[in-house]
Short mmCIF file of C-alpha atoms in Angstrom, two decimals:
data_model
loop_
_atom_site.label_atom_id
_atom_site.label_comp_id
_atom_site.label_asym_id
_atom_site.label_seq_id
_atom_site.Cartn_x
_atom_site.Cartn_y
_atom_site.Cartn_z
CA MET A 1 1.57 -7.97 -42.15
CA GLN A 2 -0.19 -10.28 -45.07
CA TYR A 3 -1.32 -13.85 -43.14
CA ARG A 4 1.49 -15.86 -44.94
CA MET A 5 4.17 -13.91 -44.25
CA LYS A 6 2.61 -14.63 -40.58
CA THR A 7 2.47 -18.64 -40.84
CA HIS A 8 5.38 -19.18 -43.70
CA PRO A 9 8.32 -16.77 -43.15
CA LEU A 10 11.61 -18.08 -44.44
CA SER A 11 14.16 -18.17 -42.33
CA GLU A 12 17.66 -16.18 -42.32
CA GLU A 13 18.92 -19.77 -43.77
CA GLN A 14 16.61 -20.00 -46.16
CA ILE A 15 16.36 -17.06 -47.68
CA THR A 16 20.43 -17.23 -48.14
CA LYS A 17 19.91 -20.75 -49.80
CA LEU A 18 17.19 -19.06 -52.39
CA LEU A 19 19.60 -16.08 -53.08
CA GLU A 20 22.57 -18.21 -53.31
CA ARG A 21 20.79 -20.16 -56.21
CA SER A 22 18.15 -17.98 -58.01
CA GLN A 23 19.63 -16.94 -61.25
CA THR A 24 17.44 -13.96 -62.14
CA GLY A 25 15.85 -11.31 -59.55
CA SER A 26 13.33 -8.77 -60.24
CA LEU A 27 15.08 -4.99 -59.98
CA ALA A 28 12.74 -1.71 -59.26
CA THR A 29 14.19 1.90 -60.10
CA ILE A 30 12.35 5.14 -60.29
CA ASN A 31 11.85 6.60 -63.25
CA PRO A 32 12.09 10.56 -63.09
CA ASP A 33 8.49 10.75 -63.43
CA GLY A 34 8.11 8.80 -60.35
CA THR A 35 6.85 5.51 -62.27
CA PRO A 36 8.37 1.71 -61.58
CA TYR A 37 10.35 0.85 -63.88
CA VAL A 38 11.57 -2.86 -63.37
CA THR A 39 14.42 -5.18 -64.81
CA PRO A 40 15.45 -8.88 -64.64
CA ILE A 41 19.15 -8.74 -63.38
CA HIS A 42 21.38 -11.50 -62.83
CA PHE A 43 22.62 -11.24 -59.87
CA VAL A 44 25.36 -12.43 -56.58
CA TYR A 45 24.20 -12.47 -53.42
CA TYR A 46 27.60 -11.37 -51.31
CA ASN A 47 28.34 -9.75 -47.61
CA ASN A 48 24.60 -9.23 -47.38
CA LYS A 49 24.48 -7.53 -50.61
CA ILE A 50 22.90 -7.71 -53.97
CA TYR A 51 25.19 -7.15 -56.49
CA ALA A 52 24.60 -6.47 -60.60
CA HIS A 53 26.86 -5.51 -63.43
CA GLY A 54 26.08 -4.75 -66.73
CA LEU A 55 26.37 -2.12 -69.70
CA PRO A 56 27.64 0.95 -68.58
CA LYS A 57 24.66 3.13 -69.24
CA GLY A 58 20.85 2.87 -69.92
CA LYS A 59 17.59 3.24 -68.11
CA LYS A 60 18.30 1.04 -64.55
CA LEU A 61 21.96 3.40 -63.71
CA ASP A 62 20.26 6.34 -64.85
CA ASN A 63 17.60 5.99 -62.44
CA ILE A 64 19.59 4.53 -59.78
CA VAL A 65 21.94 8.16 -60.77
CA HIS A 66 18.24 10.07 -60.08
CA ASP A 67 17.42 8.27 -57.47
CA GLN A 68 18.72 5.52 -55.57
CA ARG A 69 15.79 3.58 -53.56
CA ILE A 70 15.19 0.27 -55.17
CA GLY A 71 12.61 -2.83 -54.37
CA PHE A 72 13.98 -6.18 -55.35
CA SER A 73 12.43 -9.36 -55.98
CA VAL A 74 13.23 -13.57 -56.65
CA TYR A 75 10.58 -15.96 -56.79
CA GLU A 76 10.56 -19.58 -57.37
CA MET A 77 7.11 -21.43 -58.27
CA ASN A 78 7.88 -25.42 -57.56
CA GLU A 79 4.95 -26.75 -58.66
CA LEU A 80 0.87 -26.06 -58.91
CA LEU A 81 -1.23 -27.56 -55.49
CA LEU A 82 -4.24 -28.72 -57.94
CA ASP A 83 -7.87 -29.46 -55.74
CA PRO A 84 -8.31 -33.05 -55.19
CA ASN A 85 -11.94 -31.97 -56.08
CA GLU A 86 -11.17 -29.62 -59.46
CA LYS A 87 -11.99 -26.32 -57.77
CA PRO A 88 -10.31 -23.77 -59.83
CA CYS A 89 -9.94 -21.24 -57.01
CA ASP A 90 -8.97 -23.93 -54.46
CA THR A 91 -5.31 -24.30 -56.93
CA ASN A 92 -2.11 -23.10 -55.08
CA THR A 93 1.18 -22.77 -56.04
CA LYS A 94 4.36 -24.37 -53.80
CA TYR A 95 7.03 -21.38 -53.96
CA GLN A 96 9.52 -19.27 -51.81
CA SER A 97 10.00 -15.75 -52.36
CA ILE A 98 11.98 -12.92 -51.28
CA ILE A 99 10.81 -8.93 -51.35
CA PHE A 100 13.25 -6.91 -50.47
CA SER A 101 13.84 -2.42 -50.18
CA GLY A 102 17.40 -0.81 -49.94
CA ASN A 103 19.66 1.66 -51.91
CA ALA A 104 21.85 1.17 -55.15
CA LYS A 105 24.84 2.87 -56.25
CA ARG A 106 27.46 2.17 -59.07
CA VAL A 107 30.83 0.56 -57.87
CA GLU A 108 33.33 2.89 -58.44
CA ASP A 109 36.63 1.04 -57.28
CA ILE A 110 38.06 -1.34 -59.33
CA GLN A 111 39.33 -3.70 -57.17
CA VAL A 112 35.73 -4.30 -55.60
CA LYS A 113 34.33 -4.85 -59.60
CA GLU A 114 36.21 -7.36 -60.28
CA ASP A 115 35.71 -9.15 -57.52
CA ILE A 116 32.37 -8.61 -57.23
CA LEU A 117 32.73 -9.70 -61.42
CA LYS A 118 34.32 -13.26 -60.78
CA LYS A 119 31.83 -14.23 -58.21
CA VAL A 120 29.52 -13.37 -61.50
CA VAL A 121 31.27 -16.09 -62.95
CA GLU A 122 31.82 -18.25 -60.04
CA LYS A 123 27.96 -18.47 -59.98
CA TYR A 124 26.78 -18.49 -63.15
CA THR A 125 29.62 -20.21 -65.28
CA PRO A 126 31.82 -22.14 -62.62
CA HIS A 127 33.94 -23.85 -65.09
CA LEU A 128 35.14 -20.63 -66.19
CA ALA A 129 36.24 -19.81 -62.62
CA GLY A 130 39.78 -18.76 -62.05
CA LYS A 131 40.49 -16.96 -65.16
CA GLU A 132 42.02 -13.70 -65.11
CA LEU A 133 39.21 -11.12 -66.51
CA PRO A 134 40.69 -8.38 -68.58
CA THR A 135 41.58 -5.15 -67.12
CA PRO A 136 39.67 -3.41 -70.25
CA MET A 137 36.61 -5.51 -69.48
CA VAL A 138 36.32 -4.95 -65.72
CA LYS A 139 36.62 -1.12 -66.22
CA GLY A 140 33.77 -1.01 -69.06
CA THR A 141 31.39 -3.31 -67.20
CA ALA A 142 28.85 -1.03 -64.88
CA VAL A 143 28.62 -3.05 -61.41
CA ILE A 144 25.64 -2.07 -58.69
CA GLU A 145 25.70 -2.28 -55.23
CA ILE A 146 22.49 -3.09 -53.17
CA ASP A 147 22.28 -1.92 -49.33
CA ILE A 148 19.67 -4.28 -48.37
CA MET A 149 17.55 -2.21 -45.89
CA GLU A 150 13.99 -4.64 -45.17
CA MET A 151 13.76 -7.91 -46.86
CA THR A 152 11.03 -10.27 -45.70
CA GLY A 153 11.18 -14.36 -47.69
CA LYS A 154 8.13 -16.46 -47.31
CA TYR A 155 6.90 -19.94 -48.81
CA TYR A 156 3.94 -22.24 -49.26
CA SER A 157 4.10 -26.03 -49.41
#
């Protein structure tokens, strides 16, 4: 385990708060040739899972069908911590980050998709929460569910 994971771990509560307020994360899937494919995504954290939505076709979805294993990260940089003696190598960063691995799958149940898409609306456009989502839009939107297998969070301040 790296040094900062031992000395600066985020608590479960801090991890939850960071996942709830973060606007984007990076989703890593595996290409058929074994190389990684990283996509910035919008997401919601709900019931200890990550959910993402998007177009019904694309490389990210193809990769998940091929191999469900994923990696995911969220990072929040608060500020640079400059060395008072102006040593460039002693500059640091005040941050919080989460890294996890898990398994992803496409959600097929229309009611679950609608519930998740409502959570997406609540997070990103709260002024539109409560509005009806058209059934064709719900059916035509891909929703990905990520089961978190291993998660760590760390900070520095």
